[in-house]
Amino acid sequence: MCDETVYDELGVPTVVNAAGTKTRIGGSRIRAEAMEAMAEAAESFVRLSDLQAAASDRIAAVTGAEAGYVTNGASGALLLGTAACIAGTDPGTMARLPDTEDVPSEVVMPRTHRTGYDHAIRSAGASIVDIGTNDRHLGTGARDVEPWEYADAIGDETVAVAHVYKDYGSPTLSEVCSIAHDHDVPVIVDAAAEIPPVSNLEWFTEQGADLVAFSGGKAIRGPQTTGILAGRQDLLESVAMQHLDMHAAPEVWDPPARLFDADAVEGVPEQGIGRSLKVGKEELVGLLRALDLFIEEDHEAKRARWREQADRISASLGEVEALATRTAEGAKSVAPTVVVDVDEDSADVSTVELVSALRQSEPRVFVGADQLPDQRFTVNPMCLTDEEADYVVAQIAEQLHGAGTDTGDGVPRRA
Ligand SMILES: *Cc1c(COP(=O)(O)O)cnc(C)c1O
């Protein structure tokens, strides 16, 4: 801790991450073996298309899909997947994206699946056609989207159905896929944070999904900038054509057949819409190494460790005056979260003041802040070492009751 780090050199405070795998504070801790693989990858040159072809084999093997591709994040995977659904292997359309004036480019998507990440879908040139209602979420009814609404919305302009995987109930992903396939339309699934369980690598493809996007920087703990797109060979061919750097001399252009049939396209495709979503050899190799380790990992043991750590944090914070804690079981893919209720009448600071003071300390401490209006914050053990967990508990206690020892450190106190 005493050695000057790269962050010290830049004058940037580090973050103790008690909020879980959040991209904006650095995602997850990359696996050491992935870092080693990246350093090794950096030593030689390699043709990126050969590397993507090898990645395709590996991703196909672990997902059960026909092909795969390493993208820059799940978000990049969604953009590339959508571009493939719009353009297929038509060189003119590929060259014109995101301009879709003359080609079908609608993506049908339930309102309840819309997230900030669907900007990636729209960035490819698609427009999203909303279906269903938001009734279930609002409590104004029990249903969100009906099978017939998919069928009703799919038409000549539709290029794909998008599905953000969460526990929605109905219709199931497999039903959605059957409806879409009845209309010859592919289904793109955003499963960015849906692994583990490892079996989910295959599950979405088994349900009939044509393209599945996973994040490489979350539980896989590969490089932050990576993602995986798994799916149909023909769609992944289009992805490769729109992603690879295409500044090649046509006379000697000879891409690997695993990626696409070069004879089926006229000349060398132009730099496509995916060219701005570059993936380097180092990231690609790092992701594949991390993926292997993720599959081999003992996930039960990891969950047990998270639970133990959550219980320990919960017990220590529970002893702090004005705090009441409980642990809430997370989805299969994430750690249990410690939910902390602040009794603002007996604390020196409000919950908002506490959480902002933690963020302003050095190192910064980030706790989960999605429930501040309920005088509640959360602590997630996924990205904490034991030592850091102790530090977080101590900082919370100090910021809560430190008014008596206030040294004018700029920490806001409640009047
Ligand atoms: C994290 C996340 C993404 C983005 O993943 P990146 O790998 O960071 O691009 C997209 N969709 C959902 C639902 C996510 O949780």
Short mmCIF file of C-alpha atoms and ligand atoms in Angstrom, two decimals:
data_model
loop_
_atom_site.label_atom_id
_atom_site.label_comp_id
_atom_site.label_asym_id
_atom_site.label_seq_id
_atom_site.Cartn_x
_atom_site.Cartn_y
_atom_site.Cartn_z
CA MET A 1 0.00 0.00 0.00
CA CYS A 2 3.00 2.32 0.44
CA ASP A 3 4.38 2.01 -3.08
CA GLU A 4 3.25 4.76 -5.38
CA THR A 5 0.66 3.36 -7.74
CA VAL A 6 -0.18 4.45 -11.27
CA TYR A 7 -3.25 6.12 -9.81
CA ASP A 8 -1.16 8.06 -7.28
CA GLU A 9 1.03 9.21 -10.13
CA LEU A 10 -2.01 10.58 -11.92
CA GLY A 11 -3.37 12.08 -8.74
CA VAL A 12 -6.52 9.99 -9.00
CA PRO A 13 -8.00 8.61 -5.77
CA THR A 14 -8.70 4.89 -5.80
CA VAL A 15 -12.05 3.42 -4.86
CA VAL A 16 -12.83 0.76 -2.30
CA ASN A 17 -15.66 -0.94 -4.12
CA ALA A 18 -18.50 -1.97 -1.83
CA ALA A 19 -21.07 -1.51 -4.59
CA GLY A 20 -20.49 -4.66 -6.68
CA THR A 21 -19.43 -4.96 -10.32
CA LYS A 22 -20.17 -1.46 -11.56
CA THR A 23 -18.51 -0.37 -14.78
CA ARG A 24 -18.25 3.27 -13.72
CA ILE A 25 -15.95 2.41 -10.81
CA GLY A 26 -13.87 -0.13 -12.67
CA GLY A 27 -16.11 -3.19 -12.99
CA SER A 28 -14.56 -6.32 -11.52
CA ARG A 29 -11.02 -7.32 -10.61
CA ILE A 30 -9.48 -8.85 -13.72
CA ARG A 31 -8.05 -12.32 -13.11
CA ALA A 32 -4.27 -12.37 -12.67
CA GLU A 33 -4.02 -15.17 -15.24
CA ALA A 34 -5.88 -13.02 -17.76
CA MET A 35 -3.39 -10.19 -17.17
CA GLU A 36 -0.53 -12.62 -17.74
CA ALA A 37 -2.12 -13.86 -20.95
CA MET A 38 -2.52 -10.27 -22.12
CA ALA A 39 1.13 -9.47 -21.46
CA GLU A 40 2.12 -12.56 -23.44
CA ALA A 41 -0.25 -11.66 -26.25
CA ALA A 42 1.34 -8.23 -26.48
CA GLU A 43 4.70 -9.73 -27.41
CA SER A 44 3.78 -11.06 -30.85
CA PHE A 45 1.78 -9.89 -33.80
CA VAL A 46 -1.12 -11.95 -34.94
CA ARG A 47 -3.81 -11.54 -37.57
CA LEU A 48 -6.90 -10.38 -35.69
CA SER A 49 -9.16 -12.36 -38.00
CA ASP A 50 -7.26 -15.57 -37.13
CA LEU A 51 -7.66 -14.76 -33.47
CA GLN A 52 -11.39 -14.06 -33.84
CA ALA A 53 -11.74 -17.36 -35.74
CA ALA A 54 -10.14 -19.22 -32.83
CA ALA A 55 -12.37 -17.29 -30.42
CA SER A 56 -15.38 -18.30 -32.49
CA ASP A 57 -14.53 -21.98 -32.06
CA ARG A 58 -13.98 -21.56 -28.34
CA ILE A 59 -17.17 -19.55 -27.77
CA ALA A 60 -19.17 -21.98 -29.90
CA ALA A 61 -17.85 -24.88 -27.81
CA VAL A 62 -18.83 -23.34 -24.49
CA THR A 63 -22.16 -21.82 -25.53
CA GLY A 64 -23.45 -24.45 -27.94
CA ALA A 65 -24.01 -21.68 -30.50
CA GLU A 66 -22.78 -22.05 -34.09
CA ALA A 67 -20.25 -19.26 -33.78
CA GLY A 68 -18.93 -16.56 -31.51
CA TYR A 69 -17.06 -13.29 -31.48
CA VAL A 70 -15.20 -11.21 -28.92
CA THR A 71 -16.62 -7.71 -28.77
CA ASN A 72 -15.90 -4.62 -26.74
CA GLY A 73 -18.38 -5.19 -23.95
CA ALA A 74 -21.87 -6.61 -24.03
CA SER A 75 -22.93 -3.19 -25.23
CA GLY A 76 -20.67 -3.49 -28.29
CA ALA A 77 -22.07 -6.99 -28.83
CA LEU A 78 -25.61 -5.60 -28.95
CA LEU A 79 -24.62 -2.94 -31.48
CA LEU A 80 -22.79 -5.42 -33.71
CA GLY A 81 -25.55 -8.01 -33.41
CA THR A 82 -28.15 -5.45 -34.41
CA ALA A 83 -25.99 -4.29 -37.35
CA ALA A 84 -25.81 -7.92 -38.49
CA CYS A 85 -29.60 -8.31 -38.29
CA ILE A 86 -30.07 -5.17 -40.37
CA ALA A 87 -27.39 -5.64 -43.01
CA GLY A 88 -26.86 -9.38 -43.32
CA THR A 89 -23.97 -9.62 -45.76
CA ASP A 90 -25.16 -6.93 -48.11
CA PRO A 91 -22.11 -4.73 -48.73
CA GLY A 92 -24.16 -1.66 -49.60
CA THR A 93 -26.20 -1.73 -46.42
CA MET A 94 -23.10 -2.49 -44.34
CA ALA A 95 -21.37 0.52 -45.83
CA ARG A 96 -24.35 2.82 -45.20
CA LEU A 97 -25.02 1.95 -41.55
CA PRO A 98 -26.19 3.62 -39.34
CA ASP A 99 -28.17 5.13 -42.20
CA THR A 100 -31.14 2.79 -42.60
CA GLU A 101 -33.42 4.98 -44.66
CA ASP A 102 -34.00 2.41 -47.39
CA VAL A 103 -33.80 -0.84 -45.46
CA PRO A 104 -35.91 -2.58 -42.81
CA SER A 105 -34.48 -1.72 -39.41
CA GLU A 106 -37.11 -2.11 -36.72
CA VAL A 107 -36.36 -4.02 -33.54
CA VAL A 108 -39.38 -5.16 -31.55
CA MET A 109 -38.88 -4.90 -27.82
CA PRO A 110 -41.18 -5.01 -24.77
CA ARG A 111 -41.38 -1.70 -22.86
CA THR A 112 -40.44 -3.58 -19.71
CA HIS A 113 -37.13 -4.62 -21.32
CA ARG A 114 -36.04 -1.12 -22.26
CA THR A 115 -32.84 -0.04 -20.49
CA GLY A 116 -30.19 2.60 -20.97
CA TYR A 117 -28.19 -0.05 -22.83
CA ASP A 118 -30.66 -0.14 -25.72
CA HIS A 119 -28.83 2.91 -27.03
CA ALA A 120 -26.44 0.28 -28.44
CA ILE A 121 -29.25 -1.21 -30.52
CA ARG A 122 -30.29 2.20 -31.79
CA SER A 123 -26.67 3.13 -32.55
CA ALA A 124 -26.60 0.48 -35.26
CA GLY A 125 -29.35 2.42 -37.04
CA ALA A 126 -32.32 0.48 -35.71
CA SER A 127 -35.47 2.02 -34.34
CA ILE A 128 -37.12 0.25 -31.44
CA VAL A 129 -40.79 -0.64 -31.61
CA ASP A 130 -42.17 -0.80 -28.07
CA ILE A 131 -44.75 -3.42 -27.19
CA GLY A 132 -46.68 -4.34 -24.06
CA THR A 133 -47.44 -2.21 -21.06
CA ASN A 134 -45.66 -1.28 -17.88
CA ASP A 135 -48.63 -2.35 -15.75
CA ARG A 136 -46.97 -5.03 -13.71
CA HIS A 137 -44.19 -2.72 -12.62
CA LEU A 138 -46.62 0.09 -11.76
CA GLY A 139 -49.05 -2.19 -10.02
CA THR A 140 -51.82 -1.09 -12.38
CA GLY A 141 -52.23 -4.62 -13.69
CA ALA A 142 -50.60 -8.01 -13.62
CA ARG A 143 -49.34 -8.29 -17.20
CA ASP A 144 -46.56 -6.67 -19.15
CA VAL A 145 -46.39 -8.17 -22.61
CA GLU A 146 -48.53 -10.81 -24.32
CA PRO A 147 -47.36 -13.32 -26.93
CA TRP A 148 -49.80 -11.92 -29.49
CA GLU A 149 -48.28 -8.47 -29.12
CA TYR A 150 -44.97 -9.77 -30.48
CA ALA A 151 -46.72 -11.37 -33.44
CA ASP A 152 -48.75 -8.22 -34.00
CA ALA A 153 -45.72 -5.92 -34.01
CA ILE A 154 -43.51 -8.04 -36.28
CA GLY A 155 -43.86 -6.94 -39.88
CA ASP A 156 -41.93 -6.28 -43.08
CA GLU A 157 -39.79 -3.67 -41.38
CA THR A 158 -38.76 -5.93 -38.50
CA VAL A 159 -35.18 -7.18 -38.41
CA ALA A 160 -35.04 -8.57 -34.88
CA VAL A 161 -36.73 -9.03 -31.53
CA ALA A 162 -34.67 -7.85 -28.57
CA HIS A 163 -34.93 -9.48 -25.16
CA VAL A 164 -33.20 -8.27 -22.00
CA TYR A 165 -33.03 -11.32 -19.84
CA LYS A 166 -34.48 -10.97 -16.35
CA ASP A 167 -36.96 -12.98 -14.34
CA TYR A 168 -40.07 -11.76 -16.17
CA GLY A 169 -42.18 -14.84 -16.00
CA SER A 170 -44.09 -14.80 -19.23
CA PRO A 171 -43.79 -15.06 -22.09
CA THR A 172 -40.68 -17.16 -21.66
CA LEU A 173 -37.65 -16.63 -23.84
CA SER A 174 -38.37 -19.89 -25.59
CA GLU A 175 -41.92 -18.72 -26.43
CA VAL A 176 -40.58 -15.40 -27.69
CA CYS A 177 -38.09 -17.27 -29.90
CA SER A 178 -40.83 -19.48 -31.38
CA ILE A 179 -42.98 -16.48 -32.23
CA ALA A 180 -40.06 -14.62 -33.79
CA HIS A 181 -38.91 -17.67 -35.73
CA ASP A 182 -42.43 -18.24 -37.05
CA HIS A 183 -41.95 -14.84 -38.68
CA ASP A 184 -38.34 -15.55 -39.74
CA VAL A 185 -36.98 -12.92 -37.39
CA PRO A 186 -33.95 -13.49 -35.12
CA VAL A 187 -33.92 -12.85 -31.36
CA ILE A 188 -31.09 -10.88 -29.76
CA VAL A 189 -30.69 -11.48 -26.02
CA ASP A 190 -28.92 -9.09 -23.66
CA ALA A 191 -27.58 -11.51 -21.03
CA ALA A 192 -24.73 -9.22 -20.01
CA ALA A 193 -24.86 -9.98 -16.29
CA GLU A 194 -26.63 -13.37 -16.37
CA ILE A 195 -23.65 -15.61 -15.69
CA PRO A 196 -22.93 -17.46 -13.44
CA PRO A 197 -24.39 -20.03 -13.37
CA VAL A 198 -22.00 -21.39 -15.97
CA SER A 199 -24.91 -23.31 -17.48
CA ASN A 200 -26.34 -19.97 -18.63
CA LEU A 201 -23.56 -19.82 -21.22
CA GLU A 202 -25.60 -22.46 -23.08
CA TRP A 203 -29.08 -21.81 -21.75
CA PHE A 204 -30.00 -18.84 -23.95
CA THR A 205 -28.95 -20.64 -27.12
CA GLU A 206 -30.90 -23.70 -26.00
CA GLN A 207 -34.01 -21.53 -25.65
CA GLY A 208 -33.63 -20.59 -29.30
CA ALA A 209 -31.84 -17.23 -29.07
CA ASP A 210 -30.09 -16.32 -32.34
CA LEU A 211 -27.62 -13.92 -30.74
CA VAL A 212 -26.61 -13.70 -27.08
CA ALA A 213 -24.51 -10.91 -25.55
CA PHE A 214 -22.48 -11.49 -22.40
CA SER A 215 -20.23 -9.07 -20.58
CA GLY A 216 -16.57 -10.12 -20.27
CA GLY A 217 -15.84 -7.65 -17.48
CA LYS A 218 -18.40 -8.79 -14.94
CA ALA A 219 -18.36 -12.25 -13.32
CA ILE A 220 -16.05 -13.68 -16.00
CA ARG A 221 -13.50 -11.15 -14.76
CA GLY A 222 -11.84 -10.69 -18.10
CA PRO A 223 -10.67 -7.30 -19.40
CA GLN A 224 -13.20 -4.56 -18.64
CA THR A 225 -13.56 -3.66 -22.29
CA THR A 226 -14.59 -7.11 -23.49
CA GLY A 227 -17.82 -8.90 -24.25
CA ILE A 228 -18.98 -12.05 -25.98
CA LEU A 229 -21.45 -12.44 -28.79
CA ALA A 230 -22.57 -16.02 -29.42
CA GLY A 231 -25.01 -17.08 -32.08
CA ARG A 232 -25.89 -18.06 -35.60
CA GLN A 233 -23.05 -18.50 -38.07
CA ASP A 234 -24.62 -16.29 -40.76
CA LEU A 235 -25.17 -13.41 -38.32
CA LEU A 236 -21.68 -13.73 -36.87
CA GLU A 237 -20.27 -13.63 -40.41
CA SER A 238 -21.89 -10.25 -40.83
CA VAL A 239 -20.54 -9.16 -37.45
CA ALA A 240 -16.98 -10.05 -38.48
CA MET A 241 -17.33 -8.22 -41.80
CA GLN A 242 -18.57 -5.10 -40.05
CA HIS A 243 -16.06 -5.23 -37.23
CA LEU A 244 -12.67 -6.28 -38.54
CA ASP A 245 -10.34 -3.67 -39.90
CA MET A 246 -10.91 -3.90 -43.64
CA HIS A 247 -8.06 -1.81 -44.94
CA ALA A 248 -6.73 -4.82 -46.81
CA ALA A 249 -5.18 -5.07 -50.28
CA PRO A 250 -7.88 -6.95 -52.23
CA GLU A 251 -5.33 -8.98 -54.24
CA VAL A 252 -4.01 -10.74 -51.15
CA TRP A 253 -7.07 -10.58 -48.90
CA ASP A 254 -7.60 -14.03 -47.45
CA PRO A 255 -9.67 -14.01 -44.24
CA PRO A 256 -10.15 -17.31 -42.38
CA ALA A 257 -13.11 -19.32 -43.69
CA ARG A 258 -14.27 -19.89 -40.09
CA LEU A 259 -15.26 -16.22 -39.93
CA PHE A 260 -16.86 -15.77 -43.32
CA ASP A 261 -16.80 -16.87 -46.93
CA ALA A 262 -14.77 -14.18 -48.65
CA ASP A 263 -15.86 -15.47 -52.06
CA ALA A 264 -19.47 -14.66 -51.20
CA VAL A 265 -18.76 -10.94 -50.96
CA GLU A 266 -17.62 -8.71 -53.72
CA GLY A 267 -14.19 -7.30 -53.01
CA VAL A 268 -13.20 -6.31 -49.51
CA PRO A 269 -16.03 -4.84 -47.43
CA GLU A 270 -15.41 -1.27 -46.32
CA GLN A 271 -14.55 -0.29 -42.78
CA GLY A 272 -17.87 -1.03 -41.13
CA ILE A 273 -19.91 0.43 -38.30
CA GLY A 274 -18.06 -1.87 -35.92
CA ARG A 275 -14.67 -0.38 -36.71
CA SER A 276 -15.18 2.09 -33.87
CA LEU A 277 -15.61 -0.82 -31.47
CA LYS A 278 -12.07 -2.13 -31.71
CA VAL A 279 -10.91 -5.17 -29.75
CA GLY A 280 -7.15 -5.65 -29.40
CA LYS A 281 -5.31 -8.95 -29.44
CA GLU A 282 -4.44 -8.51 -25.76
CA GLU A 283 -8.05 -8.02 -24.68
CA LEU A 284 -9.22 -10.89 -26.83
CA VAL A 285 -6.68 -13.32 -25.43
CA GLY A 286 -7.31 -12.08 -21.89
CA LEU A 287 -11.04 -12.65 -22.27
CA LEU A 288 -10.61 -16.22 -23.56
CA ARG A 289 -8.26 -17.05 -20.70
CA ALA A 290 -10.68 -15.55 -18.17
CA LEU A 291 -13.57 -17.45 -19.74
CA ASP A 292 -11.76 -20.78 -19.30
CA LEU A 293 -11.00 -19.99 -15.67
CA PHE A 294 -14.55 -18.85 -15.05
CA ILE A 295 -15.86 -22.18 -16.33
CA GLU A 296 -13.44 -24.16 -14.14
CA GLU A 297 -14.08 -22.04 -11.06
CA ASP A 298 -15.78 -23.54 -8.00
CA HIS A 299 -18.82 -21.26 -7.98
CA GLU A 300 -20.34 -22.87 -4.89
CA ALA A 301 -17.19 -22.10 -2.91
CA LYS A 302 -17.18 -18.56 -4.25
CA ARG A 303 -20.81 -18.03 -3.22
CA ALA A 304 -20.08 -19.47 0.21
CA ARG A 305 -17.21 -17.00 0.60
CA TRP A 306 -19.44 -14.10 -0.46
CA ARG A 307 -22.12 -15.20 1.99
CA GLU A 308 -19.63 -15.48 4.82
CA GLN A 309 -18.28 -12.04 4.03
CA ALA A 310 -21.77 -10.54 3.75
CA ASP A 311 -22.73 -12.04 7.12
CA ARG A 312 -19.56 -10.70 8.71
CA ILE A 313 -20.12 -7.19 7.31
CA SER A 314 -23.77 -7.33 8.34
CA ALA A 315 -22.89 -8.34 11.89
CA SER A 316 -20.24 -5.60 12.30
CA LEU A 317 -22.41 -2.86 10.81
CA GLY A 318 -25.34 -4.07 12.91
CA GLU A 319 -23.33 -3.14 15.99
CA VAL A 320 -22.95 0.45 14.86
CA GLU A 321 -25.47 2.73 16.54
CA ALA A 322 -28.26 3.95 14.25
CA LEU A 323 -27.78 1.13 11.75
CA ALA A 324 -29.94 -1.93 11.21
CA THR A 325 -28.76 -4.58 8.79
CA ARG A 326 -29.95 -7.69 7.00
CA THR A 327 -28.53 -9.67 4.10
CA ALA A 328 -30.59 -9.98 0.95
CA GLU A 329 -29.98 -12.96 -1.30
CA GLY A 330 -28.94 -11.86 -4.79
CA ALA A 331 -29.69 -13.51 -8.11
CA LYS A 332 -27.59 -16.58 -8.90
CA SER A 333 -24.93 -14.47 -10.52
CA VAL A 334 -24.25 -12.03 -7.74
CA ALA A 335 -23.32 -11.99 -4.08
CA PRO A 336 -25.81 -11.52 -1.26
CA THR A 337 -26.06 -7.83 -0.45
CA VAL A 338 -25.99 -6.27 2.99
CA VAL A 339 -28.96 -3.93 3.25
CA VAL A 340 -28.36 -1.17 5.77
CA ASP A 341 -31.16 0.99 7.18
CA VAL A 342 -30.10 4.25 8.76
CA ASP A 343 -32.07 5.59 11.70
CA GLU A 344 -31.59 9.26 10.87
CA ASP A 345 -32.92 10.40 14.25
CA SER A 346 -30.01 8.88 16.10
CA ALA A 347 -27.28 9.40 13.48
CA ASP A 348 -25.22 12.58 13.18
CA VAL A 349 -25.63 12.68 9.42
CA SER A 350 -28.33 11.80 6.92
CA THR A 351 -28.00 8.75 4.66
CA VAL A 352 -27.28 10.98 1.68
CA GLU A 353 -24.61 12.86 3.62
CA LEU A 354 -23.08 9.62 4.79
CA VAL A 355 -22.93 8.12 1.32
CA SER A 356 -21.47 11.28 -0.21
CA ALA A 357 -18.93 11.64 2.59
CA LEU A 358 -17.80 8.06 1.96
CA ARG A 359 -17.34 8.89 -1.71
CA GLN A 360 -15.30 11.96 -0.87
CA SER A 361 -12.90 10.17 1.46
CA GLU A 362 -9.50 8.96 0.30
CA PRO A 363 -9.59 6.28 -0.87
CA ARG A 364 -13.16 6.81 -2.00
CA VAL A 365 -15.63 4.31 -0.60
CA PHE A 366 -18.55 3.43 -2.86
CA VAL A 367 -21.55 1.72 -1.30
CA GLY A 368 -24.77 0.90 -3.20
CA ALA A 369 -26.87 4.07 -3.43
CA ASP A 370 -30.02 2.95 -5.25
CA GLN A 371 -32.28 3.23 -2.19
CA LEU A 372 -31.24 6.53 -0.62
CA PRO A 373 -34.79 7.96 -0.46
CA ASP A 374 -35.64 5.07 1.89
CA GLN A 375 -32.70 6.01 4.16
CA ARG A 376 -31.00 2.88 3.05
CA PHE A 377 -27.71 1.92 1.41
CA THR A 378 -26.20 -1.43 0.50
CA VAL A 379 -22.81 -3.11 0.82
CA ASN A 380 -21.89 -5.75 -1.73
CA PRO A 381 -18.94 -8.04 -0.93
CA MET A 382 -18.19 -9.11 -4.53
CA CYS A 383 -15.33 -6.68 -5.10
CA LEU A 384 -14.01 -6.44 -1.53
CA THR A 385 -11.07 -8.19 0.08
CA ASP A 386 -11.50 -9.00 3.79
CA GLU A 387 -9.21 -6.14 4.66
CA GLU A 388 -11.21 -3.72 2.52
CA ALA A 389 -14.47 -4.95 4.05
CA ASP A 390 -13.15 -4.08 7.52
CA TYR A 391 -12.08 -0.69 6.22
CA VAL A 392 -15.53 -0.02 4.79
CA VAL A 393 -17.20 -0.88 8.10
CA ALA A 394 -14.79 1.39 10.01
CA GLN A 395 -15.31 4.27 7.59
CA ILE A 396 -19.08 4.00 7.80
CA ALA A 397 -18.94 4.05 11.61
CA GLU A 398 -16.59 7.02 11.60
CA GLN A 399 -18.60 9.08 9.13
CA LEU A 400 -21.82 8.33 11.00
CA HIS A 401 -20.67 9.22 14.46
CA GLY A 402 -17.54 11.21 13.83
CA ALA A 403 -19.16 14.60 14.54
CA GLY A 404 -17.44 14.84 17.93
CA THR A 405 -14.05 14.33 16.35
CA ASP A 406 -14.74 16.52 13.35
CA THR A 407 -11.41 17.91 12.24
CA GLY A 408 -12.85 20.16 9.59
CA ASP A 409 -12.32 17.55 6.92
CA GLY A 410 -15.13 18.94 4.81
CA VAL A 411 -17.43 16.07 5.58
CA PRO A 412 -20.96 17.43 5.54
CA ARG A 413 -22.75 17.12 8.88
CA ARG A 414 -26.45 17.39 9.50
CA ALA A 415 -27.48 20.59 11.22
C1 LIG B 1 -23.58 -4.48 -17.78
C2 LIG B 1 -24.70 -4.55 -18.73
C3 LIG B 1 -24.52 -4.20 -20.08
C4 LIG B 1 -23.22 -3.64 -20.60
O1 LIG B 1 -22.16 -4.56 -20.52
P1 LIG B 1 -20.68 -4.08 -20.90
O2 LIG B 1 -19.91 -5.36 -20.97
O3 LIG B 1 -20.23 -3.17 -19.83
O4 LIG B 1 -20.77 -3.39 -22.21
C5 LIG B 1 -25.59 -4.33 -20.94
N1 LIG B 1 -26.79 -4.80 -20.51
C6 LIG B 1 -27.00 -5.14 -19.22
C7 LIG B 1 -28.34 -5.65 -18.82
C8 LIG B 1 -25.96 -5.04 -18.28
O5 LIG B 1 -26.18 -5.38 -17.01
#
